[in-house]
Amino acid sequence: MCVLAEHSRDGHWGIARQFDTPQAGAIWATWNDDEVPRCLAKETCPRTGPTPQDTCALFSDHPGICSFSLDAALAENPRRAGRIGAALKILAACESHDQQTVHAAAHDATLLTWDELRAGIWTVLPDSDQAAVYRLLSRTDSVRTMTPHAVMSHASDITEVTRLWSPSSPCRLAHGEMAEAHLKILEELPAQWQAVVLGGQRSPDNAARRTPLDEALRASSQQAHAGQAPPPAGRNWEVDWDRQQDRETGARMAASLARLPRGWRVDAMRRMAAGTGAVTAVTDAVLAINILRGFGLRFAWNAPGKPRKRKSFVAEHLQLAWRHPATDRLTVVMINACSTPKRPSSASQRWARHPQAQHQTEVPTFT
């Protein structure tokens, strides 16, 4: 992704590989929209900020401001909210615009919303709300292939996030506490009852045959506490939500859900309570994490959700080193939400493969 401060849609720069030498420097990729990147070796910018510790993480003679000034640049943009609103209007009327205009609007609405959050309340948001924002970020480029209904749904989700910085906002998305309570009940159920609950959370196409999440949790919890086992789930079972296929699907979704970081589990439960199918809610979270990993954002799996210490924008978003699991190559990934991300490579497009569980104790974070 481009690491420069806000600029035109041409002349993007992103770091490809950091040199581990005393002279520093790195391989940088530069590209224009819809063009193949070119790679160039660049020395590190020698400029410093108010103190010698405020070094610039960009390359020598880079355009725009230095990385140590990005915190101030991120906060000082009173026009950002207006630009978000204009982009959302385009998305709401996406059928009246061409594909390129719609994609550009989705890019601006999503990433500028993330900028606005990071300029203010990002660090105080619950992990589940941060997960919801990350999920929206992962879908930005896929707007190219979305149906008009999906585009408008994406715009609706962004609009809900924009309400977070309203003076009257409680600084959390609606129904978050209810989702946490639902998750607690679900995780206290035996595995066979978890399969019953999640197997019954069908897609909206099957809503007529779907038991609402709160009712399914309440009924399953009562029967489980009474020591009752779920009724047999034969193929001809009369109760739709108890079918064998639903049980098998529910068991798979329960296993996948348990492997997600806690904030992502809460976000998935919130979406299920709102009518999203369990398969969609859980799979969207898995895919989002894998897509973002392709851009260098690494999330811990099975994370318990401990509070995180406040980090500066530069520390958290600009100097992000990670080791590629296949090549064992150390890469420094710098991220700024102002510009267009590069398309994932063919390897990173294989995000449908679920990663192996890693029993880590840290919360979802950049590493």
mmCIF file of N, CA, C and O in Angstrom, residues 36 65 283 295:
data_model
loop_
_atom_site.group_PDB
_atom_site.id
_atom_site.type_symbol
_atom_site.label_atom_id
_atom_site.label_comp_id
_atom_site.label_asym_id
_atom_site.label_seq_id
_atom_site.Cartn_x
_atom_site.Cartn_y
_atom_site.Cartn_z
ATOM 1 N N VAL A 36 1.409 -1.782 -13.469
ATOM 2 C CA VAL A 36 2.303 -2.701 -12.776
ATOM 3 C C VAL A 36 3.382 -1.887 -12.058
ATOM 4 O O VAL A 36 3.976 -0.982 -12.648
ATOM 5 N N ILE A 65 5.017 15.319 2.987
ATOM 6 C CA ILE A 65 5.572 15.464 4.331
ATOM 7 C C ILE A 65 6.274 14.193 4.775
ATOM 8 O O ILE A 65 6.057 13.114 4.228
ATOM 9 N N THR A 283 -17.053 -16.732 7.662
ATOM 10 C CA THR A 283 -16.152 -16.772 6.509
ATOM 11 C C THR A 283 -15.644 -15.382 6.152
ATOM 12 O O THR A 283 -14.469 -15.215 5.789
ATOM 13 N N PHE A 295 -1.331 -7.719 2.982
ATOM 14 C CA PHE A 295 -0.824 -6.347 2.960
ATOM 15 C C PHE A 295 0.047 -6.047 4.175
ATOM 16 O O PHE A 295 0.379 -4.897 4.437
#
